[in-house]
Amino acid sequence: VTGRHALALAREDARVVKTLSQQFQVPDGEALVARLQLVLAEKKELEKKLGALESAGLKDHVDALPRKKIGGLELLYGEFKGVDGDALREQVDRVRSQNPDSVSFLVGESSDKLVFVCGVGKNALAKAKAGDLVKKAASLAGGGGGGRPDFAQAGGKDVSALPKIRPEIEKALGG
């Protein structure tokens, strides 16, 4: 870029830097860069703290879920809006390690998509496989996924299938 076009671009860049410098109350472009780096670091730290708070809140909700005995297994099933797979995975791992006879099946609904996370305790592996359970749920919701016998995750695109999921999981466990 040369000539008048280059000059126009340079003026536009200078205008943008000046406007942002005023908004961030800094004297120049270098200070603006430093301030933006600081803001981004603060944002990352706040997101981390928010994630920890959300995780603690989710733990309380998961702990309050009713358990249902099916075929000698303890099913913990829960559906959560606005919760991602990472948060659900953390809770499933926690429950699985605390109760070797459990099958944890958590569903997250976010952005018109579903995520299914399942954990099967070591004593329950003879009767249930996490991969089979999430594949079943995903097939009902127009998605896919899988994993190991003790832990699996899948997704689905059809949120309207949500009411069908729990009965199918219970049926697959012998309920």
Coordinates of N, CA and C in Angstrom, one line a residue:
V1 N 0.8 -1.2 0.0 CA 0.0 0.0 0.0 C 0.9 1.2 0.0
T2 N 0.6 2.1 -0.9 CA 1.4 3.3 -1.0 C 0.6 4.5 -1.3
G3 N 1.2 5.7 -1.3 CA 0.5 7.0 -1.6 C -0.6 7.4 -0.7
R4 N -1.6 7.9 -1.3 CA -2.7 8.4 -0.5 C -3.4 7.3 0.3
H5 N -3.5 6.2 -0.3 CA -4.2 5.1 0.4 C -3.4 4.7 1.7
A6 N -2.1 4.7 1.7 CA -1.2 4.4 2.8 C -1.4 5.5 3.9
L7 N -1.5 6.7 3.4 CA -1.6 7.9 4.3 C -3.0 7.8 5.0
A8 N -4.0 7.4 4.3 CA -5.4 7.3 4.9 C -5.4 6.2 5.9
L9 N -4.8 5.0 5.6 CA -4.7 3.9 6.6 C -4.0 4.3 7.8
A10 N -2.8 5.1 7.7 CA -2.1 5.5 8.8 C -2.9 6.5 9.7
R11 N -3.6 7.4 9.1 CA -4.5 8.3 9.8 C -5.6 7.5 10.6
E12 N -6.2 6.5 9.9 CA -7.2 5.8 10.5 C -6.7 5.0 11.7
D13 N -5.5 4.4 11.6 CA -4.8 3.7 12.7 C -4.6 4.6 13.8
A14 N -4.1 5.8 13.5 CA -3.8 6.8 14.6 C -5.0 7.2 15.3
R15 N -6.1 7.4 14.6 CA -7.4 7.7 15.2 C -7.9 6.6 16.1
V16 N -7.8 5.4 15.7 CA -8.2 4.3 16.5 C -7.3 4.2 17.8
V17 N -6.0 4.3 17.7 CA -5.2 4.3 18.8 C -5.5 5.5 19.8
K18 N -5.8 6.6 19.2 CA -6.1 7.8 20.1 C -7.4 7.6 20.8
T19 N -8.4 7.0 20.1 CA -9.7 6.8 20.7 C -9.6 5.7 21.8
L20 N -8.9 4.6 21.6 CA -8.7 3.6 22.6 C -7.9 4.1 23.7
S21 N -6.9 4.9 23.5 CA -6.0 5.5 24.5 C -6.9 6.3 25.4
Q22 N -7.8 7.1 24.9 CA -8.7 7.9 25.7 C -9.6 7.1 26.5
Q23 N -10.2 6.0 25.9 CA -11.1 5.1 26.6 C -10.4 4.4 27.8
F24 N -9.1 4.0 27.6 CA -8.4 3.3 28.6 C -7.5 4.2 29.5
Q25 N -7.7 5.5 29.2 CA -7.0 6.6 30.0 C -5.5 6.3 30.1
V26 N -4.9 6.2 28.9 CA -3.4 6.0 28.8 C -2.9 7.1 27.9
P27 N -1.6 7.5 28.0 CA -1.1 8.6 27.2 C -0.8 8.3 25.7
D28 N -0.5 7.0 25.4 CA 0.0 6.7 24.0 C -0.3 5.3 23.7
G29 N 0.2 4.9 22.4 CA 0.0 3.5 21.9 C 0.7 2.5 22.8
E30 N 2.0 2.8 23.2 CA 2.7 1.8 24.0 C 2.0 1.5 25.3
A31 N 1.5 2.6 26.0 CA 0.8 2.4 27.2 C -0.5 1.7 27.0
L32 N -1.1 1.9 25.8 CA -2.3 1.2 25.5 C -2.1 -0.3 25.4
V33 N -1.0 -0.7 24.7 CA -0.7 -2.1 24.6 C -0.5 -2.7 26.0
A34 N 0.3 -2.0 26.8 CA 0.5 -2.5 28.2 C -0.8 -2.7 29.0
R35 N -1.7 -1.7 28.8 CA -3.0 -1.7 29.5 C -3.8 -2.8 29.0
L36 N -3.8 -3.1 27.7 CA -4.6 -4.2 27.1 C -4.1 -5.5 27.6
Q37 N -2.8 -5.7 27.7 CA -2.2 -6.9 28.2 C -2.7 -7.2 29.7
L38 N -2.7 -6.1 30.5 CA -3.2 -6.2 31.8 C -4.7 -6.6 31.9
V39 N -5.5 -5.9 31.1 CA -6.9 -6.2 31.0 C -7.1 -7.7 30.6
L40 N -6.4 -8.2 29.7 CA -6.6 -9.6 29.2 C -6.1 -10.5 30.3
A41 N -5.1 -10.2 31.0 CA -4.6 -11.1 32.2 C -5.7 -11.1 33.3
E42 N -6.3 -9.9 33.6 CA -7.3 -9.8 34.6 C -8.6 -10.6 34.1
K43 N -8.9 -10.5 32.9 CA -10.0 -11.3 32.3 C -9.8 -12.8 32.5
K44 N -8.6 -13.2 32.2 CA -8.3 -14.7 32.3 C -8.4 -15.1 33.8
E45 N -7.9 -14.3 34.7 CA -8.0 -14.6 36.1 C -9.4 -14.7 36.6
L46 N -10.2 -13.7 36.1 CA -11.7 -13.7 36.5 C -12.4 -14.9 36.0
E47 N -12.1 -15.3 34.7 CA -12.7 -16.4 34.2 C -12.4 -17.7 34.9
K48 N -11.2 -17.8 35.4 CA -10.7 -18.9 36.2 C -11.5 -18.9 37.5
K49 N -11.6 -17.8 38.2 CA -12.4 -17.7 39.4 C -13.8 -18.0 39.2
L50 N -14.4 -17.5 38.1 CA -15.8 -17.8 37.8 C -16.0 -19.3 37.6
G51 N -15.1 -19.9 36.9 CA -15.1 -21.4 36.7 C -15.1 -22.2 38.0
A52 N -14.3 -21.7 38.9 CA -14.2 -22.4 40.2 C -15.5 -22.3 41.0
L53 N -16.1 -21.1 40.9 CA -17.4 -20.8 41.6 C -18.5 -21.7 40.9
E54 N -18.5 -21.7 39.6 CA -19.5 -22.5 38.9 C -19.3 -24.0 39.2
S55 N -18.1 -24.4 39.3 CA -17.8 -25.8 39.6 C -18.3 -26.2 41.0
A56 N -18.1 -25.3 42.0 CA -18.6 -25.5 43.3 C -20.1 -25.6 43.4
G57 N -20.7 -24.7 42.6 CA -22.2 -24.7 42.6 C -22.7 -25.9 41.9
L58 N -22.1 -26.4 40.8 CA -22.5 -27.6 40.1 C -22.3 -28.8 41.1
K59 N -21.2 -28.8 41.8 CA -21.0 -29.9 42.8 C -22.2 -30.1 43.7
D60 N -22.6 -28.9 44.3 CA -23.8 -28.9 45.2 C -25.0 -29.5 44.5
H61 N -25.3 -29.1 43.2 CA -26.4 -29.6 42.5 C -26.3 -31.0 42.2
V62 N -25.2 -31.5 41.8 CA -25.0 -32.9 41.6 C -25.2 -33.7 42.8
D63 N -24.6 -33.3 43.9 CA -24.7 -34.0 45.2 C -26.2 -34.1 45.7
A64 N -27.0 -33.1 45.3 CA -28.4 -33.1 45.6 C -29.3 -33.9 44.7
L65 N -28.8 -34.4 43.6 CA -29.6 -35.3 42.7 C -30.0 -36.6 43.4
P66 N -31.2 -37.0 43.1 CA -31.6 -38.3 43.7 C -30.9 -39.4 43.0
R67 N -30.6 -40.5 43.7 CA -30.0 -41.7 43.2 C -31.2 -42.7 43.0
K68 N -31.1 -43.5 41.9 CA -32.1 -44.5 41.7 C -31.4 -45.9 41.5
K69 N -31.9 -46.8 42.3 CA -31.3 -48.2 42.2 C -32.0 -48.9 41.0
I70 N -31.1 -49.4 40.1 CA -31.6 -50.1 38.9 C -30.7 -51.3 38.8
G71 N -31.2 -52.5 38.9 CA -30.4 -53.7 38.6 C -29.1 -53.8 39.4
G72 N -29.2 -53.4 40.7 CA -28.0 -53.5 41.5 C -27.0 -52.3 41.4
L73 N -27.4 -51.4 40.5 CA -26.5 -50.2 40.3 C -27.2 -49.0 40.8
E74 N -26.5 -48.0 41.1 CA -27.0 -46.7 41.6 C -26.8 -45.7 40.4
L75 N -28.0 -45.3 39.8 CA -27.9 -44.3 38.7 C -28.1 -42.9 39.3
L76 N -27.2 -42.1 38.9 CA -27.3 -40.6 39.2 C -27.4 -40.0 37.9
Y77 N -28.6 -39.4 37.7 CA -28.9 -38.7 36.4 C -29.3 -37.3 36.6
G78 N -28.7 -36.4 35.8 CA -29.0 -35.0 35.9 C -28.9 -34.2 34.6
E79 N -29.7 -33.2 34.5 CA -29.7 -32.4 33.3 C -29.4 -30.9 33.7
F80 N -28.5 -30.2 33.0 CA -28.1 -28.9 33.4 C -28.1 -28.0 32.2
K81 N -28.7 -26.8 32.3 CA -28.6 -25.8 31.3 C -27.4 -25.0 31.4
G82 N -26.7 -24.6 30.3 CA -25.6 -23.7 30.3 C -24.3 -24.3 30.9
V83 N -24.2 -25.6 31.0 CA -23.1 -26.3 31.6 C -22.3 -27.0 30.5
D84 N -21.0 -26.8 30.5 CA -20.2 -27.4 29.4 C -19.7 -28.8 29.8
G85 N -19.1 -29.5 28.8 CA -18.6 -30.9 29.0 C -17.5 -30.9 30.1
D86 N -16.7 -29.9 30.1 CA -15.6 -30.0 31.1 C -16.1 -30.0 32.5
A87 N -17.0 -29.2 32.8 CA -17.6 -29.1 34.2 C -18.3 -30.4 34.5
L88 N -19.1 -31.0 33.5 CA -19.8 -32.2 33.8 C -18.8 -33.4 34.0
R89 N -17.7 -33.4 33.2 CA -16.7 -34.4 33.3 C -16.1 -34.4 34.7
E90 N -15.8 -33.3 35.2 CA -15.2 -33.2 36.6 C -16.1 -33.8 37.6
Q91 N -17.4 -33.5 37.5 CA -18.4 -34.1 38.4 C -18.6 -35.6 38.3
V92 N -18.6 -36.1 37.0 CA -18.7 -37.5 36.8 C -17.5 -38.2 37.4
D93 N -16.3 -37.7 37.2 CA -15.1 -38.3 37.7 C -15.2 -38.4 39.2
R94 N -15.7 -37.3 39.8 CA -15.8 -37.2 41.3 C -16.7 -38.3 41.8
V95 N -17.9 -38.4 41.2 CA -18.9 -39.3 41.7 C -18.4 -40.8 41.5
R96 N -17.8 -41.0 40.3 CA -17.4 -42.3 40.0 C -16.3 -42.8 41.0
S97 N -15.4 -41.9 41.4 CA -14.4 -42.3 42.3 C -14.9 -42.5 43.7
Q98 N -16.0 -41.8 44.1 CA -16.6 -41.9 45.4 C -17.5 -43.1 45.6
N99 N -18.1 -43.6 44.5 CA -19.0 -44.7 44.6 C -18.8 -45.7 43.4
P100 N -18.1 -46.8 43.8 CA -17.7 -47.8 42.7 C -18.9 -48.5 42.1
D101 N -20.1 -48.4 42.8 CA -21.3 -49.1 42.2 C -22.2 -48.2 41.4
S102 N -21.7 -47.0 41.1 CA -22.6 -46.0 40.5 C -22.4 -45.9 39.0
V103 N -23.5 -45.4 38.4 CA -23.5 -45.0 37.0 C -23.9 -43.5 37.0
S104 N -23.0 -42.6 36.6 CA -23.4 -41.2 36.6 C -23.6 -40.8 35.2
F105 N -24.7 -40.2 34.9 CA -25.0 -39.8 33.5 C -25.5 -38.3 33.6
L106 N -24.7 -37.4 33.2 CA -25.1 -36.0 33.3 C -25.2 -35.4 31.9
V107 N -26.2 -34.6 31.7 CA -26.5 -34.0 30.4 C -26.4 -32.4 30.5
G108 N -25.6 -31.8 29.6 CA -25.5 -30.4 29.6 C -26.2 -29.9 28.3
E109 N -27.0 -28.8 28.5 CA -27.6 -28.2 27.3 C -27.1 -26.8 27.2
S110 N -26.5 -26.5 26.1 CA -25.9 -25.2 25.9 C -25.8 -24.9 24.4
S111 N -26.2 -23.7 24.0 CA -26.2 -23.2 22.6 C -26.9 -24.2 21.7
D112 N -28.1 -24.6 22.1 CA -28.9 -25.5 21.3 C -28.2 -26.8 20.9
K113 N -27.4 -27.3 21.8 CA -26.7 -28.6 21.7 C -26.7 -29.3 23.0
L114 N -26.5 -30.6 23.0 CA -26.5 -31.4 24.2 C -25.1 -32.0 24.3
V115 N -24.7 -32.2 25.5 CA -23.4 -33.0 25.8 C -23.8 -34.0 26.8
F116 N -23.4 -35.2 26.6 CA -23.7 -36.3 27.5 C -22.3 -36.8 28.1
V117 N -22.3 -36.9 29.4 CA -21.1 -37.4 30.0 C -21.5 -38.5 31.0
C118 N -20.8 -39.6 30.9 CA -21.2 -40.8 31.7 C -19.9 -41.4 32.3
G119 N -20.0 -41.8 33.6 CA -19.0 -42.5 34.3 C -19.6 -43.7 34.9
V120 N -18.8 -44.8 34.9 CA -19.3 -46.0 35.5 C -18.2 -46.5 36.5
G121 N -18.6 -46.7 37.7 CA -17.7 -47.1 38.8 C -17.2 -48.5 38.5
K122 N -16.0 -48.8 39.1 CA -15.3 -50.0 38.8 C -16.2 -51.3 39.1
N123 N -17.0 -51.2 40.2 CA -17.8 -52.4 40.5 C -19.0 -52.5 39.6
A124 N -19.3 -51.5 38.9 CA -20.5 -51.5 38.0 C -20.2 -51.9 36.5
L125 N -18.9 -52.0 36.2 CA -18.4 -52.2 34.8 C -18.9 -53.5 34.3
A126 N -19.2 -54.5 35.1 CA -19.7 -55.8 34.6 C -21.2 -55.6 34.1
K127 N -21.9 -54.6 34.5 CA -23.3 -54.4 34.1 C -23.5 -53.3 33.2
A128 N -22.6 -52.3 33.1 CA -22.8 -51.1 32.3 C -21.5 -50.6 31.7
K129 N -21.6 -50.1 30.5 CA -20.5 -49.5 29.8 C -20.8 -48.1 29.4
A130 N -20.0 -47.1 29.9 CA -20.3 -45.7 29.6 C -20.4 -45.4 28.1
G131 N -19.5 -46.0 27.3 CA -19.5 -45.8 25.9 C -20.8 -46.1 25.3
D132 N -21.4 -47.3 25.7 CA -22.7 -47.7 25.1 C -23.8 -46.8 25.5
L133 N -23.7 -46.3 26.7 CA -24.8 -45.4 27.2 C -24.8 -44.1 26.5
V134 N -23.6 -43.5 26.3 CA -23.6 -42.2 25.7 C -23.9 -42.3 24.2
K135 N -23.5 -43.4 23.6 CA -23.8 -43.6 22.2 C -25.3 -43.7 22.0
K136 N -26.0 -44.4 22.9 CA -27.5 -44.5 22.9 C -28.1 -43.1 23.0
A137 N -27.7 -42.3 23.9 CA -28.2 -41.0 24.1 C -27.9 -40.1 22.8
A138 N -26.7 -40.2 22.3 CA -26.3 -39.4 21.2 C -27.1 -39.8 20.0
S139 N -27.4 -41.1 19.8 CA -28.2 -41.5 18.6 C -29.6 -40.9 18.7
L140 N -30.2 -40.8 19.9 CA -31.5 -40.3 20.0 C -31.5 -38.8 19.7
A141 N -30.4 -38.1 19.9 CA -30.3 -36.6 19.8 C -29.6 -36.2 18.5
G142 N -29.4 -37.2 17.6 CA -28.8 -36.8 16.3 C -27.3 -36.5 16.4
G143 N -26.6 -37.1 17.3 CA -25.2 -36.8 17.4 C -24.3 -38.1 17.5
G144 N -23.2 -38.0 18.1 CA -22.3 -39.1 18.2 C -21.2 -38.9 19.3
G145 N -20.5 -39.9 19.5 CA -19.4 -39.8 20.5 C -19.2 -41.2 21.1
G146 N -18.4 -41.2 22.1 CA -18.1 -42.5 22.7 C -16.9 -42.4 23.7
G147 N -16.3 -43.5 24.1 CA -15.2 -43.5 25.0 C -14.9 -44.8 25.6
R148 N -14.4 -44.8 26.8 CA -14.0 -46.1 27.4 C -15.2 -46.7 28.2
P149 N -15.1 -47.9 28.6 CA -16.2 -48.5 29.4 C -16.5 -47.8 30.7
D150 N -15.4 -47.1 31.3 CA -15.7 -46.5 32.6 C -16.0 -45.0 32.4
F151 N -15.7 -44.4 31.3 CA -15.9 -43.0 31.1 C -16.2 -42.7 29.6
A152 N -17.2 -41.9 29.3 CA -17.4 -41.6 27.9 C -18.2 -40.2 27.8
Q153 N -18.0 -39.6 26.6 CA -18.7 -38.4 26.3 C -19.2 -38.3 24.9
A154 N -20.4 -37.7 24.7 CA -20.9 -37.6 23.4 C -21.7 -36.3 23.3
G155 N -22.1 -36.0 22.1 CA -22.9 -34.8 21.9 C -24.1 -35.1 21.0
G156 N -25.1 -34.1 21.1 CA -26.3 -34.3 20.2 C -26.7 -32.9 19.8
K157 N -27.4 -32.9 18.7 CA -27.9 -31.6 18.1 C -29.3 -31.3 18.3
D158 N -30.1 -32.4 18.7 CA -31.5 -32.2 18.8 C -31.9 -32.1 20.3
V159 N -32.1 -30.9 20.7 CA -32.4 -30.6 22.1 C -33.8 -31.2 22.4
S160 N -34.7 -31.3 21.4 CA -36.1 -31.8 21.7 C -36.1 -33.2 22.1
A161 N -34.9 -33.9 21.9 CA -34.8 -35.4 22.3 C -34.6 -35.5 23.8
L162 N -34.3 -34.5 24.5 CA -33.9 -34.5 25.9 C -34.9 -35.4 26.8
P163 N -36.2 -35.2 26.6 CA -37.1 -36.0 27.5 C -37.0 -37.5 27.2
K164 N -36.5 -38.0 26.1 CA -36.3 -39.4 25.8 C -35.1 -40.0 26.4
I165 N -34.1 -39.2 26.8 CA -32.8 -39.7 27.2 C -32.9 -40.5 28.5
R166 N -33.4 -39.9 29.6 CA -33.4 -40.6 30.9 C -34.1 -42.0 30.8
P167 N -35.3 -42.1 30.2 CA -36.0 -43.4 30.1 C -35.1 -44.5 29.4
E168 N -34.5 -44.0 28.3 CA -33.6 -44.9 27.6 C -32.4 -45.4 28.4
I169 N -31.8 -44.5 29.1 CA -30.7 -44.9 30.0 C -31.1 -45.9 31.0
E170 N -32.2 -45.6 31.7 CA -32.8 -46.5 32.7 C -33.1 -47.9 32.1
K171 N -33.7 -47.9 30.9 CA -34.0 -49.1 30.2 C -32.7 -49.9 29.8
A172 N -31.7 -49.2 29.4 CA -30.4 -49.8 29.1 C -29.8 -50.5 30.3
L173 N -30.0 -49.9 31.5 CA -29.5 -50.4 32.7 C -30.3 -51.5 33.3
G174 N -31.5 -51.8 32.7 CA -32.3 -52.9 33.1 C -33.5 -52.4 33.9
G175 N -33.8 -51.1 33.8 CA -34.9 -50.5 34.5 C -36.2 -50.4 33.8

